[in-house]
Tab-separated table of C-alpha atoms and ligand atoms in Angstrom:
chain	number	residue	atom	x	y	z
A	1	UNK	CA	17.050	35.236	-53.707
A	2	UNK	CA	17.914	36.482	-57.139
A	3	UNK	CA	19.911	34.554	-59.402
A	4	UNK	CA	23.619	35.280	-58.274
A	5	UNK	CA	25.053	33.437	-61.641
A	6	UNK	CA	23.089	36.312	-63.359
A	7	UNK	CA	25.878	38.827	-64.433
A	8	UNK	CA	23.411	41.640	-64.374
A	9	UNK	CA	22.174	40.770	-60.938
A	10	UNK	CA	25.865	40.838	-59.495
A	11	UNK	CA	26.149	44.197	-61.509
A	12	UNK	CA	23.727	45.668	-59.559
A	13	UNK	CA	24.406	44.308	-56.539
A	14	UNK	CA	28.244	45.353	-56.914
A	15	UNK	CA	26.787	48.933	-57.620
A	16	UNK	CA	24.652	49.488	-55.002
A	17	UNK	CA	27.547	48.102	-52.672
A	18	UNK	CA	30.384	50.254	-54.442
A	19	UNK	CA	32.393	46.988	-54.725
A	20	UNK	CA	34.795	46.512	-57.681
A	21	UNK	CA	36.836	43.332	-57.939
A	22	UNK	CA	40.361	42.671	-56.607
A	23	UNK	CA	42.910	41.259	-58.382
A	24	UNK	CA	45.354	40.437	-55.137
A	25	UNK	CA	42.805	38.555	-53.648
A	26	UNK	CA	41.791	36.394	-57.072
A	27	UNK	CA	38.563	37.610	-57.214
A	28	UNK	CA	37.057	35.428	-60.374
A	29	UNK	CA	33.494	34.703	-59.102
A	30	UNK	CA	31.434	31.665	-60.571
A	31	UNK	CA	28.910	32.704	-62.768
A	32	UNK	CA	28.129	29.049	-65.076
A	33	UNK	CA	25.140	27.866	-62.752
A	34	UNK	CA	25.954	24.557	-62.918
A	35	UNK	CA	29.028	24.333	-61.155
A	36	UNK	CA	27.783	25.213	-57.772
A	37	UNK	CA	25.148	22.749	-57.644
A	38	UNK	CA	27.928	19.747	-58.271
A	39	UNK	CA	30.450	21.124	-56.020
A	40	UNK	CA	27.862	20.814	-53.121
A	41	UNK	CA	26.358	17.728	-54.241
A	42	UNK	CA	29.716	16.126	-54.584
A	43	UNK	CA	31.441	17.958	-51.458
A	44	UNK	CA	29.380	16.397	-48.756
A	45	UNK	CA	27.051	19.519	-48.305
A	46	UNK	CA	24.110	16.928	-47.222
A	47	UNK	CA	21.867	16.893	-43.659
A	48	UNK	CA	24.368	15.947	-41.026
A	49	UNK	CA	27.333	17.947	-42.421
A	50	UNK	CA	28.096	21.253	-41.487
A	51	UNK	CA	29.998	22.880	-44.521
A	52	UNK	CA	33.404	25.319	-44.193
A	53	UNK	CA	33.174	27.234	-46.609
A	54	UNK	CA	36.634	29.426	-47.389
A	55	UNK	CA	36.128	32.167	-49.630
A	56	UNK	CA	32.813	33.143	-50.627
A	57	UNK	CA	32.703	35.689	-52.902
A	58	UNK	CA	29.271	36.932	-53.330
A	59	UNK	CA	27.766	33.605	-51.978
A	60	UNK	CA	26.715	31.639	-55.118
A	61	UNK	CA	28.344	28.640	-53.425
A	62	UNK	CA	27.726	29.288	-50.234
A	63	UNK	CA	23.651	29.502	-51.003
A	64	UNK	CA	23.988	26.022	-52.506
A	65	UNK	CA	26.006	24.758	-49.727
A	66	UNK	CA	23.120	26.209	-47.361
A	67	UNK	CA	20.683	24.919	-48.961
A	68	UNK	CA	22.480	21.165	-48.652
A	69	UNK	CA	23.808	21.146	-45.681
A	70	UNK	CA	22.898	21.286	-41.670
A	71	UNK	CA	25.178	24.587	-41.301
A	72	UNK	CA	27.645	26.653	-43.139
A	73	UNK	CA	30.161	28.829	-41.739
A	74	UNK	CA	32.398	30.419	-44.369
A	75	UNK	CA	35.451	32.586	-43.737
A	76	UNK	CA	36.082	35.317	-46.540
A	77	UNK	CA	39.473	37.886	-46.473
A	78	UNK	CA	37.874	40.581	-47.982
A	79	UNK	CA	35.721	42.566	-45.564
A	80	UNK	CA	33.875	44.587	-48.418
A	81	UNK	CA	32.259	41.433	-49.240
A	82	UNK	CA	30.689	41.172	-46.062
A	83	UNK	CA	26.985	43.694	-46.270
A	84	UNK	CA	27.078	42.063	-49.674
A	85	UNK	CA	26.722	38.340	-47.834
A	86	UNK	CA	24.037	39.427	-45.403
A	87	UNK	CA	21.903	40.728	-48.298
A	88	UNK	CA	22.602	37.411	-50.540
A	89	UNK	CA	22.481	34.975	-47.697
A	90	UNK	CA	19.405	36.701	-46.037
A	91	UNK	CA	17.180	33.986	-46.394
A	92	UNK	CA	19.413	31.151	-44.721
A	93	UNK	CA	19.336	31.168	-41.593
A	94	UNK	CA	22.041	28.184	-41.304
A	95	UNK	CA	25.147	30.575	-42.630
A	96	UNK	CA	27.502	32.502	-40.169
A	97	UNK	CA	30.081	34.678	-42.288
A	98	UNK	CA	33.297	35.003	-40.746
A	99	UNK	CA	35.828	37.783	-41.909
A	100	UNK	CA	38.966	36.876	-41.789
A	101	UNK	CA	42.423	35.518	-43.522
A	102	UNK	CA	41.581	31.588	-43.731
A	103	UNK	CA	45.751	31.202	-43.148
A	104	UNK	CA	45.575	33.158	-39.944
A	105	UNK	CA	42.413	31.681	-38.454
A	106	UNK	CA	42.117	29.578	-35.849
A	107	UNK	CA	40.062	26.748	-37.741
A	108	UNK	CA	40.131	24.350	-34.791
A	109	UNK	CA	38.089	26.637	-32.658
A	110	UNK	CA	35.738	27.809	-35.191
A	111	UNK	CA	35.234	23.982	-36.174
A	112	UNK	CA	34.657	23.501	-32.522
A	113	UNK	CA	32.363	26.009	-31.736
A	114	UNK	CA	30.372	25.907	-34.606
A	115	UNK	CA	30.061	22.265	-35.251
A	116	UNK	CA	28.773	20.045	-32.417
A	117	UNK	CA	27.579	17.362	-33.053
A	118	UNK	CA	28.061	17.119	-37.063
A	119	UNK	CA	30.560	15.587	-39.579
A	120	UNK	CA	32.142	18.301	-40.703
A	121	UNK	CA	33.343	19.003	-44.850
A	122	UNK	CA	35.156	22.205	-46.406
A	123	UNK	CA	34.259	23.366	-49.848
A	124	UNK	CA	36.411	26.140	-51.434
A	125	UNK	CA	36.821	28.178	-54.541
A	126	UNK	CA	40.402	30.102	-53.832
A	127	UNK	CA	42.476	31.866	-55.753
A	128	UNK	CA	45.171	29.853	-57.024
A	129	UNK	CA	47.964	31.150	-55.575
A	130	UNK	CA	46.881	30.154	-52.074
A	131	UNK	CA	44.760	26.734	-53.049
A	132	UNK	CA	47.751	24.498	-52.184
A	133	UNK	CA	49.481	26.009	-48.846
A	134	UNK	CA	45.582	25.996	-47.961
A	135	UNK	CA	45.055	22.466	-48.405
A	136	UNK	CA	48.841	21.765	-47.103
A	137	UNK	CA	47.252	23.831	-44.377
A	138	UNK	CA	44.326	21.654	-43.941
A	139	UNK	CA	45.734	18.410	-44.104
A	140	UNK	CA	48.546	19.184	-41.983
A	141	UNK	CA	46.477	20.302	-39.113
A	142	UNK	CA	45.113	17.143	-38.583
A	143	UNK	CA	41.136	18.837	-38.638
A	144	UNK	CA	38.157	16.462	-37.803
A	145	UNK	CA	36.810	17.023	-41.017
A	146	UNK	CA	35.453	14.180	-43.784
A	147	UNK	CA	36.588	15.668	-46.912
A	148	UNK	CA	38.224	18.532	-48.966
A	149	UNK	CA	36.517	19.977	-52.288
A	150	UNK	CA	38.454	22.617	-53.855
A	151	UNK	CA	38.724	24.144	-56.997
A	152	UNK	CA	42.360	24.175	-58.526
A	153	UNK	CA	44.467	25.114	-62.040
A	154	UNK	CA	44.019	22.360	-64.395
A	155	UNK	CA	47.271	22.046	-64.079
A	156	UNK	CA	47.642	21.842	-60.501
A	157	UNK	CA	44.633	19.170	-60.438
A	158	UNK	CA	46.621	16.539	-62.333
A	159	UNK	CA	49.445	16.515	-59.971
A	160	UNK	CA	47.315	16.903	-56.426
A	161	UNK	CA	45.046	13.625	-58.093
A	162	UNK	CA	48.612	11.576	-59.384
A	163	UNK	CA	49.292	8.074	-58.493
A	164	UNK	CA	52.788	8.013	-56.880
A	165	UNK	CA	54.705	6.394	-59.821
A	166	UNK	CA	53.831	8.613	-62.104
A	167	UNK	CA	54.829	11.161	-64.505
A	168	UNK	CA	52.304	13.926	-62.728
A	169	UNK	CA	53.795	13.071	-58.982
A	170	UNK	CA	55.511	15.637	-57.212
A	171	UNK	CA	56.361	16.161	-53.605
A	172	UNK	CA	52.521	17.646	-52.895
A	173	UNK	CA	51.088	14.267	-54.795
A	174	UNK	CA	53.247	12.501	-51.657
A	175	UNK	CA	52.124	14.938	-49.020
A	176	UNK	CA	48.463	14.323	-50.697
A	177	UNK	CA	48.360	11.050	-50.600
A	178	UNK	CA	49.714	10.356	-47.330
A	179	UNK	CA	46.476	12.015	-45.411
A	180	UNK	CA	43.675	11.907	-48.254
A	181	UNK	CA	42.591	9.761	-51.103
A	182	UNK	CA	42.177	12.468	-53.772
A	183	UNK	CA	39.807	12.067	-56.865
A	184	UNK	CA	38.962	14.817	-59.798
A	185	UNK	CA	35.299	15.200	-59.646
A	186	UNK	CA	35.121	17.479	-63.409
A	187	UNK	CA	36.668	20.135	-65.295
A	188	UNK	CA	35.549	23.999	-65.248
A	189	UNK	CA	36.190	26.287	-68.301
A	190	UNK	CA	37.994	29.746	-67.674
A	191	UNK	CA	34.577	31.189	-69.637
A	192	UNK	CA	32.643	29.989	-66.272
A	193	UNK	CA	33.777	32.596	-64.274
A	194	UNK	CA	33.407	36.905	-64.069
A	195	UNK	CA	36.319	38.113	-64.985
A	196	UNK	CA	37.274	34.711	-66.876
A	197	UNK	CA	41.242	34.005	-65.567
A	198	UNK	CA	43.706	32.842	-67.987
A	199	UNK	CA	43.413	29.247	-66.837
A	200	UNK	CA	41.052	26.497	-66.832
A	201	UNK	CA	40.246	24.154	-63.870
A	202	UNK	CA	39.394	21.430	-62.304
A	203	UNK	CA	37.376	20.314	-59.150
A	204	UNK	CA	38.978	17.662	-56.636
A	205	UNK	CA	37.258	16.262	-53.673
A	206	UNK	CA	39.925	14.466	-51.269
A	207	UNK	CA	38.523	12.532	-48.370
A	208	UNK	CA	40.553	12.152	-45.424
A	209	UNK	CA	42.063	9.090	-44.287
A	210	UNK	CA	41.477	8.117	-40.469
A	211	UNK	CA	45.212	6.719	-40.260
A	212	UNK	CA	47.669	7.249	-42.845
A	213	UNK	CA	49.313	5.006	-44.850
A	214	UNK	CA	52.763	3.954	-43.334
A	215	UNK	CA	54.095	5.010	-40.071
A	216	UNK	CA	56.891	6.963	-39.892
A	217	UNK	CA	59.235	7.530	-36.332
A	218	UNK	CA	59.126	12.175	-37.349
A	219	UNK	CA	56.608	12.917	-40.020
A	220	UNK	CA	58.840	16.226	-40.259
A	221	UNK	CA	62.256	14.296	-41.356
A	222	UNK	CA	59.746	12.007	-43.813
A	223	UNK	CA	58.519	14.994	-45.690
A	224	UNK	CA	61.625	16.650	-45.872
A	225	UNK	CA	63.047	13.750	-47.399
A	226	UNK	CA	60.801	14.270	-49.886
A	227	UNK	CA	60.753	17.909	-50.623
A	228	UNK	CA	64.560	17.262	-50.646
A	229	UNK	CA	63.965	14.286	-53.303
A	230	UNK	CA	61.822	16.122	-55.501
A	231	UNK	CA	64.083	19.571	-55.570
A	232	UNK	CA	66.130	18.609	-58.635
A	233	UNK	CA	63.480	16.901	-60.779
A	234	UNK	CA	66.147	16.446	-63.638
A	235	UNK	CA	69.037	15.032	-60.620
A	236	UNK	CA	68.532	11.584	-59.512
A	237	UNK	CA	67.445	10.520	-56.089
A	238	UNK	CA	71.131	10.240	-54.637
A	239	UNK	CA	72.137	13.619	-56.118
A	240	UNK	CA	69.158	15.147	-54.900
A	241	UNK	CA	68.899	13.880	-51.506
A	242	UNK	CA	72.543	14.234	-51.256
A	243	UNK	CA	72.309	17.913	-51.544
A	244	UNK	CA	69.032	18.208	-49.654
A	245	UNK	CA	69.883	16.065	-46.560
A	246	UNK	CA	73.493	17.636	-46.792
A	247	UNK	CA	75.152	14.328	-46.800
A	248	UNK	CA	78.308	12.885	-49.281
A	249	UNK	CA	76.494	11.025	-52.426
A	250	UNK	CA	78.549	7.695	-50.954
A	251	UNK	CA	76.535	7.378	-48.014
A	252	UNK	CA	73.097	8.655	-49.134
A	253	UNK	CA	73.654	6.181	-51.969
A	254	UNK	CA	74.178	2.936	-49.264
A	255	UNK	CA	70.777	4.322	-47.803
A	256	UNK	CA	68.950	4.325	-50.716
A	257	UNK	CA	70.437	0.510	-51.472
A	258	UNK	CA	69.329	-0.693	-47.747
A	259	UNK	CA	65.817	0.920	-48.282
A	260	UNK	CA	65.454	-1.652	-51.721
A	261	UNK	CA	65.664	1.046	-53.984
A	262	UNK	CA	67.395	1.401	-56.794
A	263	UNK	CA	70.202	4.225	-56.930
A	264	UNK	CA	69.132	5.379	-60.244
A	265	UNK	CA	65.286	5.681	-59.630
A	266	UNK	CA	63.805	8.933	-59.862
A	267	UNK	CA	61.311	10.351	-56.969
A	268	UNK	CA	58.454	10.460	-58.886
A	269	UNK	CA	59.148	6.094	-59.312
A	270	UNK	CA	58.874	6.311	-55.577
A	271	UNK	CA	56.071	4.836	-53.536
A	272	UNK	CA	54.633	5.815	-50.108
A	273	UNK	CA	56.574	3.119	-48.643
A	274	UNK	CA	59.749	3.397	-50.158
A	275	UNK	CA	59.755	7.210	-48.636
A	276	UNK	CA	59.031	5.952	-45.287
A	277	UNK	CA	61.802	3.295	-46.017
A	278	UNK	CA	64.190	6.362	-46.467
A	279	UNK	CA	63.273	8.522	-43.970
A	280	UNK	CA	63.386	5.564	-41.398
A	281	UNK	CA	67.070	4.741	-42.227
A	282	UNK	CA	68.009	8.806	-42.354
A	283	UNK	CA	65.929	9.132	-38.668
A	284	UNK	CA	68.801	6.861	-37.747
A	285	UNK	CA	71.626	8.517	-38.814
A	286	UNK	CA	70.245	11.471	-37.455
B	301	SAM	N1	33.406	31.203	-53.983
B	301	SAM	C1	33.176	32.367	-54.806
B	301	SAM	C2	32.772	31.935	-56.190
B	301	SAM	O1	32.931	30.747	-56.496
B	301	SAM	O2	32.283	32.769	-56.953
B	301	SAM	C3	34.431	33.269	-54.863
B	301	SAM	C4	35.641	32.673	-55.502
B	301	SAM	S1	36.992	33.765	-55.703
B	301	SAM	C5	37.996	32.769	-56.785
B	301	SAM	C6	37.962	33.616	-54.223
B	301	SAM	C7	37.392	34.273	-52.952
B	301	SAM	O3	38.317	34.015	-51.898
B	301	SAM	C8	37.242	35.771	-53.031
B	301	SAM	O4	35.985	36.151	-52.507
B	301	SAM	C9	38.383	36.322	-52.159
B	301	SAM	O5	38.087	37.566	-51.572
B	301	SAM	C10	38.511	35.198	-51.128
B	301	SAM	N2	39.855	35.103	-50.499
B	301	SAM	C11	41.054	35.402	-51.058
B	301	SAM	N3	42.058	35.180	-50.189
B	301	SAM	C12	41.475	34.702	-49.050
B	301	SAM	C13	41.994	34.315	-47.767
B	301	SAM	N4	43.307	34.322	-47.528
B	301	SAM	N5	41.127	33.930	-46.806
B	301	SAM	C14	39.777	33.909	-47.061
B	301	SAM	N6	39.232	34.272	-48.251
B	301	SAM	C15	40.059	34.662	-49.233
């Protein structure tokens, strides 16, 4: 296979498949060739693992991944895309391209059907708009799957990898770190990719936990408790749960004070447990 980091050989390749980039879809392929190589080495593309791949592009990834990994099945929006995959990808005969919206599919069945047998990874390089409702989508579905590595804004990065506590926390740090561990793996330069976006990034790797951290009576109630905490960054906790959980500021303030908390802390002081702590006293008011 030719070198698909080559901006010359995706040139021609574009040409002789009429394809032009789109914008909507965040079409900002990788063309620094040594990004692809880390992102498989580091995302669990190894024998035993088959890979999910979402988004492909023009395969650069997906041909490392292949190359790594038992199988690789890789779902990609843009059906244009697709007679350019089965002339990149020719040679592997481990890849199975799947057309389709990655927030519409059913990833449970194509996990199941195309998977026996293996652990199971997903490696992605989105566009940025949908990176985070994708991994939202990923974690919250519970998948049997090892491990997510994604590429994300810079900016983005910092707050999916915060320690609760922390300046960087936000309500996705929580949501993050209540099914994964999540660690940056290294940064990527706007200059790395064809067209370069405005933006630099980062790679993250987060491997799922088995169980999560603290048990919680509705997992629904906990998270809206903290969405509704972290709504009014600038409010404290009472004054933001207050207007969140639609309850007077007296009697979200006694919960806070029964969950050990102080009524001046602000959510992103908060801990894993001292959410559960809340939600578990609002589950009973409820
Ligand atoms: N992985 C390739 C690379 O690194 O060069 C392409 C990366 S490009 C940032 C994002 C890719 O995701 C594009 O090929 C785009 O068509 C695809 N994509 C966008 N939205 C998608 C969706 N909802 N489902 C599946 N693929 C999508």
């Amino acid at each position: 296979m030719e070198n698909l980091t080559n901006i010359n050989v995706i040139r021609d390749i574009f040409e002789r498949h009429g394809f032009s980039f789109s914008k909507n879809l965040g079409q900002n392929f990788l063309i620094n060739p040594s990004v692809c190589p880390k992102i498989a080495e580091m995302g669990n593309a190894v024998p035993g693992f088959g890979i999910l791949e979402i988004g492909t592009g023009v395969g650069v990834l997906t041909h490392e991944l292949a190359k790594r990994a038992d199988k690789v099945v890789a779902v990609e929006i843009d059906s244009r895309l697709i007679p350019v995959l089965n002339e990149t990808l020719a040679e592997h005969d481990n890849v199975a391209i799947i057309n389709e919206d990655v927030m519409k599919a059913d990833l449970a069945s194509i996990i199941r059907e195309n998977f026996q047998g293996l652990k199971v990874a997903v490696c992605a390089n989105l566009p940025y708009y949908i990176t985070s409702p994708v991994i939202m989508l990923l974690l919250e579905s519970r998948l049997p799957i090892e491990s997510v590595t994604v590429m994300v804004q810079k900016e983005a990065g910092k707050r999916l990898c915060a320690e609760l506590g922390t300046r960087d926390a936000g309500a996705v740090t929580a949501a993050v770190r209540y099914y994964s561990e999540p660690k940056l793996l290294f940064n990527v330069s706007r200059g790395s990719f064809m067209p370069a976006p405005n933006v630099d990034s980062c790679v993250i790797r987060l491997d799922i936990k088995k169980e999560p951290p603290v048990t919680v009576r509705d997992e629904k109630l906990f998270f809206s408790v903290i969405r509704g905490a972290f709504s009014q960054r600038r409010k404290n906790l009472a004054n933001s749960l207050s207007s969140s959980m639609n309850m007077p500021k007296s009697e979200v303030t006694e919960i806070i004070k029964t969950a050990g908390i102080s009524e001046n802390a602000r959510p992103e002081q908060l801990s894993l447990e001292e959410f559960a702590a809340l939600a578990e006293i609002f589950y009973d008011k409820f």
